Protein backbone atom coordinates (compact mmCIF):
# COMPACT_ATOMS: atom_id res chain seq x y z
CA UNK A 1 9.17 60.54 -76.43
CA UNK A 2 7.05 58.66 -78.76
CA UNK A 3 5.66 60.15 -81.99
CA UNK A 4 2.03 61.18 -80.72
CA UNK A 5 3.21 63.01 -77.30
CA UNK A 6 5.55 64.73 -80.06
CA UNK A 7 2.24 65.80 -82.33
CA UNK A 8 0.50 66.98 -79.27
CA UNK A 9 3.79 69.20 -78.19
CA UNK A 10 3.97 70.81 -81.18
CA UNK A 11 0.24 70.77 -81.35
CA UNK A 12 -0.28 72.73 -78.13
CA UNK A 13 2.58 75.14 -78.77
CA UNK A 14 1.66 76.54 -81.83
CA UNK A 15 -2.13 76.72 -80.69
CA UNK A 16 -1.30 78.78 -77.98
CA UNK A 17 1.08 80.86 -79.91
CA UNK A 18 -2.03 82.04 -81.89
CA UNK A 19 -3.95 82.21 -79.36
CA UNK A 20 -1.68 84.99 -78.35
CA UNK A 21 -2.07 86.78 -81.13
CA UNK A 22 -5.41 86.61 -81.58
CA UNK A 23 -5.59 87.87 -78.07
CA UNK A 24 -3.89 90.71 -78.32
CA UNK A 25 -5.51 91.77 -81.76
CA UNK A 26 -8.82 91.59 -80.14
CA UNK A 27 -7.79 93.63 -76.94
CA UNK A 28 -6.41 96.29 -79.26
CA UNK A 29 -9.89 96.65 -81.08
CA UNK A 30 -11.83 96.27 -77.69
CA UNK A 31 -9.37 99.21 -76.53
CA UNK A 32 -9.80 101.72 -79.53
CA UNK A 33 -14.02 100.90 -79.83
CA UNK A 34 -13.92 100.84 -75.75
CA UNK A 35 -12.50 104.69 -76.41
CA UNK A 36 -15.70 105.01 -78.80
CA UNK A 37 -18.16 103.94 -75.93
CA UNK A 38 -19.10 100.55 -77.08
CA UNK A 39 -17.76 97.05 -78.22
CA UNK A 40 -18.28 94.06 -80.28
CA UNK A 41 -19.60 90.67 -78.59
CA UNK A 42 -17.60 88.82 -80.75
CA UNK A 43 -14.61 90.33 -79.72
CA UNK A 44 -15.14 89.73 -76.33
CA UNK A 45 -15.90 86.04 -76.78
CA UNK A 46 -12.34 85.88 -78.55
CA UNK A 47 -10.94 86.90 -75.76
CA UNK A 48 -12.05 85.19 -73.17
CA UNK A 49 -11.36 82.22 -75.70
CA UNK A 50 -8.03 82.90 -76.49
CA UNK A 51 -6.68 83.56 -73.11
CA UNK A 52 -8.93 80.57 -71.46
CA UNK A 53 -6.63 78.15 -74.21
CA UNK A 54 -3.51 79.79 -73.52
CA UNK A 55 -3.65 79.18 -69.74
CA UNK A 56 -5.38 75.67 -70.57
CA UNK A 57 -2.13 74.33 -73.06
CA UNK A 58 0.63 76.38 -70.59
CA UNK A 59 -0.53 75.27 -67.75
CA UNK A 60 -0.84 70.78 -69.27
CA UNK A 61 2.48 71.32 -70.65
CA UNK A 62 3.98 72.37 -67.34
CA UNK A 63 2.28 69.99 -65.36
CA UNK A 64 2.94 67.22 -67.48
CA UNK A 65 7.17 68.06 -67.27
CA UNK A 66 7.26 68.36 -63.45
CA UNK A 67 4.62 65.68 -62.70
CA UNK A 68 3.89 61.90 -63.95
CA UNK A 69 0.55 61.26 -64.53
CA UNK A 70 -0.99 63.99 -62.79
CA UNK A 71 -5.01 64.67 -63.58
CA UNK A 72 -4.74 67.09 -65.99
CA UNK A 73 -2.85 64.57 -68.11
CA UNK A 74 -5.32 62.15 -68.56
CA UNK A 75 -6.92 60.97 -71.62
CA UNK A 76 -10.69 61.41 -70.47
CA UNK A 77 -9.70 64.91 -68.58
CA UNK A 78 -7.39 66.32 -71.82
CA UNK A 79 -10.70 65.04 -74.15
CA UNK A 80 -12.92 67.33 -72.13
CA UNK A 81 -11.08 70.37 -72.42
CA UNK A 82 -10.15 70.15 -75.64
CA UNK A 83 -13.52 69.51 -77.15
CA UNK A 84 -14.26 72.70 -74.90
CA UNK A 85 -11.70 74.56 -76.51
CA UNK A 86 -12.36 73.57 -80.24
CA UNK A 87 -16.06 74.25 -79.52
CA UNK A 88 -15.42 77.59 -78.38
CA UNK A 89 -12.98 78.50 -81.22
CA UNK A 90 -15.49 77.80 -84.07
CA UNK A 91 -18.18 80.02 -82.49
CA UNK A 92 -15.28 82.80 -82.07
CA UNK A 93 -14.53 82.29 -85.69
CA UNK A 94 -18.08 82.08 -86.82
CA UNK A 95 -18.71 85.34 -84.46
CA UNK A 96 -16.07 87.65 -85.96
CA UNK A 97 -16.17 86.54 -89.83
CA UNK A 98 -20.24 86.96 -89.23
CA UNK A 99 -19.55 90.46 -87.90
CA UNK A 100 -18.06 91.38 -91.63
CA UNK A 101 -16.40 94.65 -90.46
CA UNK A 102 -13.72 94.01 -93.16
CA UNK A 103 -14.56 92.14 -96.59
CA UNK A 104 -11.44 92.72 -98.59
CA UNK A 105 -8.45 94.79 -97.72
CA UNK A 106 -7.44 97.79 -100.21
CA UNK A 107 -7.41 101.31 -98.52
CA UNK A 108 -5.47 104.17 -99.32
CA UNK A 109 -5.39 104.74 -96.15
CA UNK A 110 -2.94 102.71 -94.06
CA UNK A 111 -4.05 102.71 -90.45
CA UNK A 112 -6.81 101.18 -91.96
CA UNK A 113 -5.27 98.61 -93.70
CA UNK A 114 -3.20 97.88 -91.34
CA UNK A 115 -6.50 97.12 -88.96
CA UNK A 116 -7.83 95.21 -92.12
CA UNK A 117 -5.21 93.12 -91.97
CA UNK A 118 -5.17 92.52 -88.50
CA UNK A 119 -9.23 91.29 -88.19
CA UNK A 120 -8.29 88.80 -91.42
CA UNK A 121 -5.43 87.63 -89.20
CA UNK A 122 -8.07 87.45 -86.50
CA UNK A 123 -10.56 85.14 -88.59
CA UNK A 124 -7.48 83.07 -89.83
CA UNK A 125 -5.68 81.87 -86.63
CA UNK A 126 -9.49 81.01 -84.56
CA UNK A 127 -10.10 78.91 -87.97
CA UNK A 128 -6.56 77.48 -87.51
CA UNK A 129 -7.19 76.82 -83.85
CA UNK A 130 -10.18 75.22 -84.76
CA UNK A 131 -9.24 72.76 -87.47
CA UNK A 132 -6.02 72.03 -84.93
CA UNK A 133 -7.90 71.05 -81.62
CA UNK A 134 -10.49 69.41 -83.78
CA UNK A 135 -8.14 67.41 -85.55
CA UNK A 136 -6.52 66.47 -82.20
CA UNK A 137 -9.53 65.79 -80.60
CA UNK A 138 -11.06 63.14 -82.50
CA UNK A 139 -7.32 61.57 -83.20
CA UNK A 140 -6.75 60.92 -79.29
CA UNK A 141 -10.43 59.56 -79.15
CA UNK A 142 -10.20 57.41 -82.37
CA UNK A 143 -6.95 55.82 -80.91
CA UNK A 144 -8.16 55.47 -77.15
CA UNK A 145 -11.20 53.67 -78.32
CA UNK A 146 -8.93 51.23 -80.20
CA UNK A 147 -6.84 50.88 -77.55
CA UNK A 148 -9.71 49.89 -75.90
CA UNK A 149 -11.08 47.60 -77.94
CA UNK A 150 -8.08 45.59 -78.02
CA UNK A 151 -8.44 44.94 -74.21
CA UNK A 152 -6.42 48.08 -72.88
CA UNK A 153 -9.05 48.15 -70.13
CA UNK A 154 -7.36 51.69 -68.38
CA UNK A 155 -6.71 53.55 -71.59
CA UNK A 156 -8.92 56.46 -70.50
CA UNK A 157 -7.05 57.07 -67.18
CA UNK A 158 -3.87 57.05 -68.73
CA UNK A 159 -1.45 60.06 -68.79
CA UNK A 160 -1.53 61.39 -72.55
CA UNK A 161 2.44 61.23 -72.39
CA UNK A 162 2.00 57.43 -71.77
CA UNK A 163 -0.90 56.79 -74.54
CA UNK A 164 -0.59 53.45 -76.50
CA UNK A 165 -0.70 54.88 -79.58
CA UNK A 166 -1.99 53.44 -82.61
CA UNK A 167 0.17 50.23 -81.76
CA UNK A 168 -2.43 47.00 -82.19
CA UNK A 169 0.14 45.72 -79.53
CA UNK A 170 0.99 48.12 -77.22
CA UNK A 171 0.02 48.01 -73.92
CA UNK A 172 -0.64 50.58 -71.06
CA UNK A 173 0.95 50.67 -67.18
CA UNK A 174 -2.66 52.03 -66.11
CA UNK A 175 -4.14 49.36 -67.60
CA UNK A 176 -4.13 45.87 -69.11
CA UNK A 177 -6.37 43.58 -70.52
CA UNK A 178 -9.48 43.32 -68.18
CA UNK A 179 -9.56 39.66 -66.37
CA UNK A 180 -11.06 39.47 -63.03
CA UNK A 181 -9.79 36.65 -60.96
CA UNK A 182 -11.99 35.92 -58.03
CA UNK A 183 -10.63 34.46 -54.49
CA UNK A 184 -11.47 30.54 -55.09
CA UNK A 185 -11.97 28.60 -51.31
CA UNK A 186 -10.12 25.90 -50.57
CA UNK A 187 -12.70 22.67 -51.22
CA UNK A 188 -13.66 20.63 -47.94
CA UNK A 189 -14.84 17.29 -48.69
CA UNK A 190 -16.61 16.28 -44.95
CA UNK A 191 -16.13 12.78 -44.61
CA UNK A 192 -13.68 12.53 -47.36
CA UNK A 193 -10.34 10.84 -46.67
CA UNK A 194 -7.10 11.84 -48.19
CA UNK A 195 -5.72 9.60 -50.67
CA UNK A 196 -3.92 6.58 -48.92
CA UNK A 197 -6.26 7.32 -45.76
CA UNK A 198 -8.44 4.78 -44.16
CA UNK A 199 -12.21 5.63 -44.13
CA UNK A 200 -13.30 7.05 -40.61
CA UNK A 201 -16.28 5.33 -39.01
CA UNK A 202 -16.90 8.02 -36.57
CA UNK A 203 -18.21 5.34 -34.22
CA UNK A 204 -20.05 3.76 -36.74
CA UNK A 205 -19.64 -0.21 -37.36
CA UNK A 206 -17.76 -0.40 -40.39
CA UNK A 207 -19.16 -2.60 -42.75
CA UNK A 208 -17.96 -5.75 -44.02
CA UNK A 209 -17.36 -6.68 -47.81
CA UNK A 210 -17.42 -9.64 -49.35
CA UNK A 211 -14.55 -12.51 -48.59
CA UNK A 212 -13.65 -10.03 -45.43
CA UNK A 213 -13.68 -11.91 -42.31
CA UNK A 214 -15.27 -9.70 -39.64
CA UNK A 215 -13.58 -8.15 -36.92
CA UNK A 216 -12.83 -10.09 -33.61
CA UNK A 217 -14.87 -9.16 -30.63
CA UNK A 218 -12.76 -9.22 -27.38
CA UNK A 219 -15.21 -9.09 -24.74
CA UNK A 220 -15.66 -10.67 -20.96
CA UNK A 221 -15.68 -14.67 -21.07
CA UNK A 222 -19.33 -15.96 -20.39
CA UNK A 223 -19.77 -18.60 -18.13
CA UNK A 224 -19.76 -22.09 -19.45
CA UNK A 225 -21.31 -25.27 -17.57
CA UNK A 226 -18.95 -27.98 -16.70
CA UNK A 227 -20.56 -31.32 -16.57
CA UNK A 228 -18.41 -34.05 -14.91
CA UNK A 229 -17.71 -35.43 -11.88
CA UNK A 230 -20.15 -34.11 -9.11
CA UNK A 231 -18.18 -32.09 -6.87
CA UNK A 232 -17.32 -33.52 -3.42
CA UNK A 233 -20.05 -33.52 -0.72
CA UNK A 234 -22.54 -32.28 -2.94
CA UNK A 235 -25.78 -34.00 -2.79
CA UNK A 236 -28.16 -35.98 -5.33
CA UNK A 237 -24.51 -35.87 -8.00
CA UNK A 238 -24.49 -32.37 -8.82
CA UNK A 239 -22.00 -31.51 -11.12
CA UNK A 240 -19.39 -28.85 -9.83
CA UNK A 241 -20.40 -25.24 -11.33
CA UNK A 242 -17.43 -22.85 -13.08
CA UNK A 243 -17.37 -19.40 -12.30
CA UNK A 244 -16.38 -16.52 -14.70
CA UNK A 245 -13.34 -16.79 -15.83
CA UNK A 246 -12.73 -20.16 -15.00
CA UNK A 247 -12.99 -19.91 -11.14
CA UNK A 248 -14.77 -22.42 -9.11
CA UNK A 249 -18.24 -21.99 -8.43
CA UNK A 250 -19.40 -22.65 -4.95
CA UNK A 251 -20.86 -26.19 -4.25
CA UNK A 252 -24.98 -26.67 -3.67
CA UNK A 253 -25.31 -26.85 0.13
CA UNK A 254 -25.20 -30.21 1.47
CA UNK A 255 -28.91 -31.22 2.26
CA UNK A 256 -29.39 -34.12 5.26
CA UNK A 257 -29.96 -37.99 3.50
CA UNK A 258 -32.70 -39.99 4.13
CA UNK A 259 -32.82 -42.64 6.47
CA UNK A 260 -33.22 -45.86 5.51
């Protein structure tokens, strides 16, 4: 338990504990002017204030032992009701030290100063309540804004129990320093090799440097003419033809000879 969910226990118990007795001072006046045919705004408004923080605190504290960082425990959720609850106690005490039913206590008469007593407790304990939920109030929000401002990003959603603290270093489980890391593609380079990869052509002829001999052609032979020796029976000398592939051609047809 560290030393501000400590503060806020102790806190929270001994609010509600006036808020009790404020309570049931104010129902006993509402009871015995009730009896009288009327009652006192004021008084009302204490009691509805009074019970509204008793069930508030009871009902956080119990949450917050049978459940981990349920809603009610947040820091953004507990900041709202509180600065409900401190609002509502200073108009409460404002209301009933306004009414000035009792200035000073010194009657002879001891019912009376007994009820004296009781409306100065009244005044006292919605003061006290005040200054208390106040004080915790702007504590919580000084230390979740420097919580935030030293990059605990979640601070505001975290349980109350679980709060930082005024630790420069601390950090949060509902939050950590805000850093957004985007999916990154994985980088295509069309056409591209891989190191140690020959360029493709892609049908392409590739392209010859300088001082590199170019590529040998393997392709059908072409015909060549073979002059020599005119083949036999062929007339006026004509020299026997070569086919493809070094195949004899056939001979020129014989034509008849002259007579001399």
């Amino acid at each position: 338990m560290t030393v501000l969910h400590t503060v806020r226990l102790v806190l929270f118990i001994v609010t509600a504990c006036f808020s009790l007795i404020v309570l049931g001072i104010l129902c006993n006046f509402t009871n015995i002017t009730s009896q009288a045919g009327f009652y006192y705004q004021s008084f009302a408004l204490g009691i509805a204030t009074s019970l509204l923080t008793f069930i508030l605190i009871v009902a956080s504290l119990v949450i917050d032992k049978f459940r981990r960082g349920a809603v009610t425990s947040l820091v953004m959720v507990e900041l709202a009701w509180v600065g409900l609850l401190w609002v509502l106690w200073l108009s409460t005490a404002a209301a009933i030290t306004d009414l000035g039913i009792f200035t000073s206590c010194g009657y002879y008469n001891t019912e009376v100063e007994s009820t004296c007593h009781q409306y100065q407790a009244v005044e006292a304990f919605s003061f006290l309540n005040w200054l208390m939920l106040l004080g915790w109030w702007c504590t919580l929000l000084a230390l979740s804004i420097r919580a935030a401002s030293n990059g605990i990003s979640g601070v505001w959603r975290t349980p109350v129990t679980e709060h930082p603290g005024w630790s420069k270093n601390a950090t949060s489980p509902y939050g950590q320093p805000s850093t957004t890391t985007y999916p990154t593609m994985p980088s295509t380079n069309y056409g591209s090799p891989a190191p140690g990869q020959p360029q493709p052509n892609y049908g392409m002829p590739q392209q010859q440097g300088y001082g590199t001999p170019p590529p040998q052609q393997h392709g059908y032979p072409s015909p060549q003419p073979q002059y020599g020796a005119p083949a036999p029976g062929s007339p006026y000398g004509a020299p026997q033809q070569m086919g493809y592939a070094g195949q004899l051609a056939q001979p020129y047809p014989a034509y008849p000879q002259p007579q001399a």
